[in-house]
Short mmCIF file of C-alpha atoms in Angstrom, two decimals:
data_model
loop_
_atom_site.label_atom_id
_atom_site.label_comp_id
_atom_site.label_asym_id
_atom_site.label_seq_id
_atom_site.Cartn_x
_atom_site.Cartn_y
_atom_site.Cartn_z
CA UNK L 20 83.90 74.06 65.47
CA UNK L 21 86.62 76.60 64.76
CA UNK L 22 86.80 77.68 61.13
CA UNK L 23 90.52 76.86 61.10
CA UNK L 24 89.84 73.12 61.31
CA UNK L 25 89.67 71.17 58.07
CA UNK L 26 86.75 68.72 58.05
CA UNK L 27 86.41 66.27 55.17
CA UNK L 28 83.37 64.00 55.01
CA UNK L 29 83.47 60.92 52.75
CA UNK L 30 80.46 58.71 52.05
CA UNK L 31 79.99 55.85 49.64
CA UNK L 32 78.84 52.25 49.08
CA UNK L 33 80.63 49.15 50.28
CA UNK L 34 83.87 48.41 48.43
CA UNK L 35 84.16 51.88 46.91
CA UNK L 36 87.50 52.38 48.63
CA UNK L 37 86.29 55.06 51.01
CA UNK L 38 88.08 53.62 54.05
CA UNK L 39 91.52 53.02 52.52
CA UNK L 40 91.41 56.17 50.38
CA UNK L 41 90.25 58.29 53.32
CA UNK L 42 93.07 56.97 55.50
CA UNK L 43 95.63 57.77 52.81
CA UNK L 44 94.24 61.28 52.37
CA UNK L 45 94.34 61.87 56.12
CA UNK L 46 97.96 60.72 56.17
CA UNK L 47 98.86 62.97 53.24
CA UNK L 48 97.28 65.98 54.95
CA UNK L 49 98.61 65.16 58.40
CA UNK L 50 95.16 65.18 60.03
CA UNK L 51 93.11 62.72 62.06
CA UNK L 52 90.87 59.95 60.76
CA UNK L 53 87.50 58.57 61.83
CA UNK L 54 86.03 55.32 60.53
CA UNK L 55 82.39 55.57 61.56
CA UNK L 56 81.48 52.20 60.08
CA UNK L 57 83.78 50.61 62.64
CA UNK L 58 81.51 51.97 65.36
CA UNK L 59 78.57 49.94 64.06
CA UNK L 60 80.84 46.94 63.77
CA UNK L 61 81.97 47.39 67.37
CA UNK L 62 78.39 47.35 68.62
CA UNK L 63 77.69 44.28 66.48
CA UNK L 64 80.78 42.48 67.82
CA UNK L 65 79.86 43.24 71.44
CA UNK L 66 76.33 41.94 70.95
CA UNK L 67 77.60 38.73 69.35
CA UNK L 68 80.15 38.26 72.11
CA UNK L 69 77.47 38.61 74.79
CA UNK L 70 74.70 36.67 73.10
CA UNK L 71 72.43 39.66 72.52
CA UNK L 72 69.79 39.13 69.86
CA UNK L 73 70.38 41.71 67.14
CA UNK L 74 66.64 41.70 66.46
CA UNK L 75 66.08 43.16 69.94
CA UNK L 76 66.30 46.74 68.73
CA UNK L 77 65.92 48.35 72.15
CA UNK L 78 68.57 46.18 73.79
CA UNK L 79 71.03 46.80 70.96
CA UNK L 80 70.40 50.55 71.29
CA UNK L 81 71.19 50.29 75.00
CA UNK L 82 74.48 48.63 74.09
CA UNK L 83 75.29 51.44 71.65
CA UNK L 84 74.58 54.04 74.32
CA UNK L 85 76.56 52.35 77.11
CA UNK L 86 79.48 50.85 75.17
CA UNK L 87 82.90 52.08 76.35
CA UNK L 88 84.06 52.72 72.80
CA UNK L 89 87.41 54.33 71.97
CA UNK L 90 88.22 55.19 68.36
CA UNK L 91 91.84 55.57 67.26
CA UNK L 92 92.49 58.67 65.17
CA UNK L 93 95.86 57.83 63.59
CA UNK L 94 95.24 57.00 59.90
CA UNK L 95 98.44 54.95 59.75
CA UNK L 96 97.28 52.73 62.61
CA UNK L 97 93.49 52.52 62.85
CA UNK L 98 92.31 51.10 66.14
CA UNK L 99 89.07 50.40 67.94
CA UNK L 100 88.88 49.63 71.64
CA UNK L 101 86.00 48.57 73.83
CA UNK L 102 86.60 48.68 77.56
CA UNK L 103 90.32 48.95 76.85
CA UNK L 104 90.41 45.85 74.62
CA UNK L 105 91.69 46.26 71.07
CA UNK L 106 89.09 44.80 68.69
CA UNK L 107 90.16 46.17 65.29
CA UNK L 108 90.71 42.65 63.92
CA UNK L 109 87.67 41.17 65.68
CA UNK L 110 85.23 43.58 64.01
CA UNK L 111 86.51 42.75 60.51
CA UNK L 112 85.57 39.07 60.60
CA UNK L 113 83.07 37.54 58.21
CA UNK L 114 80.84 36.77 61.19
CA UNK L 115 80.50 40.49 61.96
CA UNK L 116 80.35 41.57 58.31
CA UNK L 117 77.41 39.25 57.61
CA UNK L 118 75.18 40.78 60.30
CA UNK L 119 76.41 44.35 60.85
CA UNK L 120 73.57 45.68 58.69
CA UNK L 121 71.13 44.58 61.40
CA UNK L 122 72.77 47.12 63.69
CA UNK L 123 73.42 49.75 61.02
CA UNK L 124 69.74 49.74 60.03
CA UNK L 125 68.50 49.92 63.61
CA UNK L 126 66.92 53.37 63.73
CA UNK L 127 67.27 53.46 67.52
CA UNK L 128 71.03 52.92 67.25
CA UNK L 129 71.80 55.37 64.47
CA UNK L 130 71.01 58.62 66.36
CA UNK L 131 73.10 57.45 69.31
CA UNK L 132 76.17 56.75 67.20
CA UNK L 133 75.62 59.81 65.03
CA UNK L 134 75.74 62.06 68.10
CA UNK L 135 78.97 60.37 69.16
CA UNK L 136 80.36 60.77 65.64
CA UNK L 137 79.67 64.53 65.69
CA UNK L 138 81.46 64.79 69.00
CA UNK L 139 84.42 62.80 67.69
CA UNK L 140 84.66 64.87 64.51
CA UNK L 141 84.88 68.04 66.59
CA UNK L 142 87.40 66.59 69.01
CA UNK L 143 89.66 65.00 66.40
CA UNK L 144 89.66 68.14 64.26
CA UNK L 145 90.54 70.25 67.29
CA UNK L 146 93.33 67.93 68.42
CA UNK L 147 94.95 67.25 65.04
CA UNK L 148 94.03 70.33 63.02
CA UNK L 149 91.59 68.46 60.84
CA UNK L 150 89.79 65.19 60.24
CA UNK L 151 88.78 62.89 57.42
CA UNK L 152 85.58 61.17 58.57
CA UNK L 153 84.19 58.40 56.42
CA UNK L 154 81.05 56.30 56.47
CA UNK L 155 77.35 56.35 55.84
CA UNK L 156 75.44 59.58 56.62
CA UNK L 157 78.64 61.59 57.12
CA UNK L 158 78.04 64.01 54.26
CA UNK L 159 74.34 64.56 54.94
CA UNK L 160 73.55 63.91 58.61
CA UNK L 161 76.70 63.88 60.74
CA UNK L 162 78.78 66.62 59.09
CA UNK L 163 76.61 68.46 56.55
CA UNK L 164 78.65 71.60 57.23
CA UNK L 165 82.02 69.95 56.49
CA UNK L 166 84.47 71.95 54.38
CA UNK L 167 84.61 69.14 51.83
CA UNK L 168 81.89 66.55 51.25
CA UNK L 169 82.50 63.70 48.82
CA UNK L 170 80.55 60.68 47.66
CA UNK L 171 83.19 58.14 46.66
CA UNK L 172 81.64 55.54 44.40
CA UNK L 173 82.47 52.82 41.89
CA UNK L 174 80.62 50.33 39.73
CA UNK L 175 79.33 47.15 41.35
CA UNK L 176 81.84 45.13 39.31
CA UNK L 177 84.78 47.24 40.48
CA UNK L 178 83.65 47.08 44.09
CA UNK L 179 83.23 43.32 43.96
CA UNK L 180 86.73 42.89 42.49
CA UNK L 181 88.29 45.07 45.16
CA UNK L 182 86.53 43.46 48.10
CA UNK L 183 87.21 39.97 46.71
CA UNK L 184 90.91 40.76 46.45
CA UNK L 185 90.88 42.20 49.96
CA UNK L 186 89.12 39.20 51.50
CA UNK L 187 90.28 36.31 49.34
CA UNK L 188 93.50 37.54 47.77
CA UNK L 189 92.13 37.28 44.24
CA UNK L 190 89.16 38.31 42.13
CA UNK L 191 88.22 35.17 40.24
CA UNK L 192 84.59 34.27 39.59
CA UNK L 193 84.26 32.11 42.72
CA UNK L 194 85.82 34.74 44.96
CA UNK L 195 83.61 37.46 43.51
CA UNK L 196 80.46 35.41 44.11
CA UNK L 197 81.56 34.66 47.68
CA UNK L 198 81.82 38.40 48.23
CA UNK L 199 78.63 39.48 46.48
CA UNK L 200 76.41 39.21 49.54
CA UNK L 201 78.63 41.52 51.58
CA UNK L 202 78.48 44.17 48.87
CA UNK L 203 75.12 43.96 47.12
CA UNK L 204 72.93 42.75 49.98
CA UNK L 205 74.51 45.03 52.56
CA UNK L 206 74.11 48.08 50.33
CA UNK L 207 70.48 47.18 49.73
CA UNK L 208 69.88 46.85 53.47
CA UNK L 209 71.72 50.03 54.40
CA UNK L 210 70.01 52.06 51.70
CA UNK L 211 66.74 51.69 53.61
CA UNK L 212 68.05 54.10 56.28
CA UNK L 213 70.81 56.02 54.52
CA UNK L 214 71.19 57.66 51.12
CA UNK L 215 74.61 56.95 49.64
CA UNK L 216 73.95 56.00 46.01
CA UNK L 217 73.60 59.57 44.73
CA UNK L 218 75.44 62.71 45.77
CA UNK L 219 73.28 65.13 47.76
CA UNK L 220 73.36 68.85 46.86
CA UNK L 221 76.82 70.23 47.59
CA UNK L 222 78.41 66.79 47.74
CA UNK L 223 81.07 66.08 45.10
CA UNK L 224 80.93 62.76 43.26
CA UNK L 225 84.22 60.93 42.73
CA UNK L 226 83.91 57.75 40.67
CA UNK L 227 86.90 55.43 41.16
CA UNK L 228 85.72 52.61 38.88
CA UNK L 229 88.58 53.12 36.43
CA UNK L 230 91.13 54.43 38.94
CA UNK L 231 93.78 52.54 40.84
CA UNK L 232 94.40 53.25 44.51
CA UNK L 233 96.94 56.02 43.99
CA UNK L 234 94.75 57.73 41.42
CA UNK L 235 91.75 57.51 43.75
CA UNK L 236 93.73 59.18 46.53
CA UNK L 237 94.84 61.95 44.19
CA UNK L 238 91.29 62.44 42.94
CA UNK L 239 90.03 63.00 46.48
CA UNK L 240 92.98 65.25 47.33
CA UNK L 241 92.20 67.26 44.21
CA UNK L 242 88.67 67.91 45.45
CA UNK L 243 90.00 68.89 48.87
CA UNK L 244 92.52 71.33 47.42
CA UNK L 245 89.87 72.87 45.18
CA UNK L 246 87.22 73.19 47.88
CA UNK L 247 89.32 74.19 50.89
CA UNK L 248 92.57 75.71 49.58
CA UNK L 249 93.05 77.90 52.64
CA UNK L 250 92.86 74.95 55.02
CA UNK L 251 95.04 72.41 53.24
CA UNK L 252 98.34 72.08 55.12
CA UNK L 253 101.35 73.34 53.17
#
């Protein structure tokens, strides 16, 4: 990858804001965006659509390898296509969210998608002048040589409130409990194959527990400006 391309890698637990904050940072910098978690969701959706048992690790890995997956790179309009069909909304359903960890923890699937993610990071950076790539393993496995590596985190309570508001429109006790499984259980599952609870050496920790969305975006931009001042667009 040419040294002129700005590569920002953002990792973090569910509900930390890494997707929305990363999109906003990509927009602010005028670079491309890659949501790697959506790739696992796309494989999950395809398997559900075609009646493939997610416990069949080899078959799911074959799907990951053969899937005609197209990832949109515009942070203002994220898109995911499979075989030309737009599935951005389909992969965000509760049905997919409840079982995506079965694909994300499949150790036969992960290397396949990680190789594709490396390729996409290079291509997007080359085409747009930079990329903000977010998701599990980005800072340590997919792009350990990124210009900026950040672990975006928040307390469990903050993450539950945010995801509850996103899914249910409010963060009352009932809504929070309805969301707990997607946050706590999924993080516990994913942590068996990916380290995202503590910042690895060279990875900057940004805690957004007490920050609103705008402040979280500025916090990440501040790290980018400090770590890659020569590559930040004027």
